[in-house]
Tab-separated table of C-alpha atoms in Angstrom:
chain	number	residue	atom	x	y	z
A	29	UNK	CA	22.166	90.185	-82.004
A	30	UNK	CA	24.496	93.092	-82.555
A	31	UNK	CA	28.265	93.412	-82.653
A	32	UNK	CA	28.464	94.595	-79.485
A	33	UNK	CA	25.956	92.369	-77.735
A	34	UNK	CA	28.403	89.224	-79.269
A	35	UNK	CA	31.562	90.970	-77.520
A	36	UNK	CA	29.599	90.914	-74.243
A	37	UNK	CA	28.414	87.569	-74.674
A	38	UNK	CA	30.829	85.792	-77.025
A	39	UNK	CA	32.275	83.459	-74.203
A	40	UNK	CA	28.993	82.146	-73.094
A	41	UNK	CA	27.838	81.605	-76.594
A	42	UNK	CA	31.065	79.440	-76.987
A	43	UNK	CA	30.200	77.369	-74.346
A	44	UNK	CA	26.876	76.661	-75.341
A	45	UNK	CA	27.248	75.955	-79.097
A	46	UNK	CA	31.100	74.900	-79.221
A	47	UNK	CA	33.788	75.648	-82.089
A	48	UNK	CA	31.842	74.356	-85.108
A	49	UNK	CA	30.175	77.574	-86.503
A	50	UNK	CA	27.764	75.073	-88.013
A	51	UNK	CA	26.364	74.309	-84.654
A	52	UNK	CA	25.540	78.328	-84.027
A	53	UNK	CA	22.133	79.339	-84.701
A	54	UNK	CA	21.871	80.814	-88.156
A	55	UNK	CA	20.733	83.942	-86.948
A	56	UNK	CA	23.858	84.457	-85.171
A	57	UNK	CA	26.347	83.284	-87.652
A	58	UNK	CA	26.546	86.756	-89.871
A	59	UNK	CA	27.383	88.389	-86.462
A	60	UNK	CA	29.794	85.937	-85.131
A	61	UNK	CA	31.581	85.852	-88.404
A	62	UNK	CA	32.029	89.971	-88.036
A	63	UNK	CA	33.208	89.657	-84.472
A	64	UNK	CA	35.937	86.911	-85.573
A	65	UNK	CA	37.082	89.153	-88.437
A	66	UNK	CA	37.904	91.920	-86.048
A	67	UNK	CA	38.709	90.164	-82.773
A	68	UNK	CA	41.656	88.398	-82.412
A	69	UNK	CA	41.006	87.222	-78.967
A	70	UNK	CA	37.766	85.673	-80.344
A	71	UNK	CA	39.714	84.030	-83.132
A	72	UNK	CA	42.094	82.408	-80.753
A	73	UNK	CA	39.382	81.458	-77.845
A	74	UNK	CA	37.433	79.810	-80.897
A	75	UNK	CA	40.609	77.729	-81.844
A	76	UNK	CA	41.184	77.037	-77.808
A	77	UNK	CA	37.746	75.774	-78.039
A	78	UNK	CA	38.348	73.460	-80.948
A	79	UNK	CA	41.259	71.791	-79.251
A	80	UNK	CA	39.444	71.076	-76.395
A	81	UNK	CA	36.991	69.643	-78.591
A	82	UNK	CA	39.278	67.369	-79.915
A	83	UNK	CA	40.868	66.126	-76.942
A	84	UNK	CA	37.880	65.284	-75.512
A	85	UNK	CA	36.486	63.490	-78.657
A	86	UNK	CA	39.726	61.365	-79.146
A	87	UNK	CA	40.111	58.355	-76.407
A	88	UNK	CA	42.339	59.093	-74.105
A	89	UNK	CA	45.399	57.424	-73.159
A	90	UNK	CA	45.298	54.508	-71.132
A	91	UNK	CA	46.174	55.778	-67.537
A	92	UNK	CA	47.521	53.097	-65.381
A	93	UNK	CA	48.144	54.270	-61.508
A	94	UNK	CA	51.418	53.716	-60.209
A	95	UNK	CA	51.902	50.675	-58.289
A	96	UNK	CA	51.065	51.009	-54.458
A	97	UNK	CA	49.474	54.013	-54.881
A	98	UNK	CA	45.834	53.218	-53.331
A	99	UNK	CA	47.775	51.500	-50.476
A	100	UNK	CA	49.655	54.734	-50.084
A	101	UNK	CA	46.465	56.910	-50.029
A	102	UNK	CA	44.840	54.635	-47.981
A	103	UNK	CA	47.516	54.486	-45.259
A	104	UNK	CA	47.634	58.063	-45.123
A	105	UNK	CA	43.805	58.816	-44.651
A	106	UNK	CA	44.305	55.989	-41.620
A	107	UNK	CA	47.536	57.524	-40.087
A	108	UNK	CA	45.900	61.176	-40.163
A	109	UNK	CA	42.578	59.612	-38.845
A	110	UNK	CA	44.500	58.176	-35.900
A	111	UNK	CA	46.232	61.605	-35.102
A	112	UNK	CA	42.720	63.507	-35.112
């Protein structure tokens, strides 16, 4: 892969292989590293991917539904059904 190809395909490759450089194919890594050295935007996207992966790997906080939310939603649906 050439540097120009990496420039055009970086976003798709980042989505495919993720933020861990060790997870990228060995034959692509040298071009990837050159591209990251010269592109601020690529480095920024890599950091964003790593943050997103970290968030997905961590247990999400317990999110409780507000009291009465289900009843309000069903009530609103019934009201719309009666109108239409």
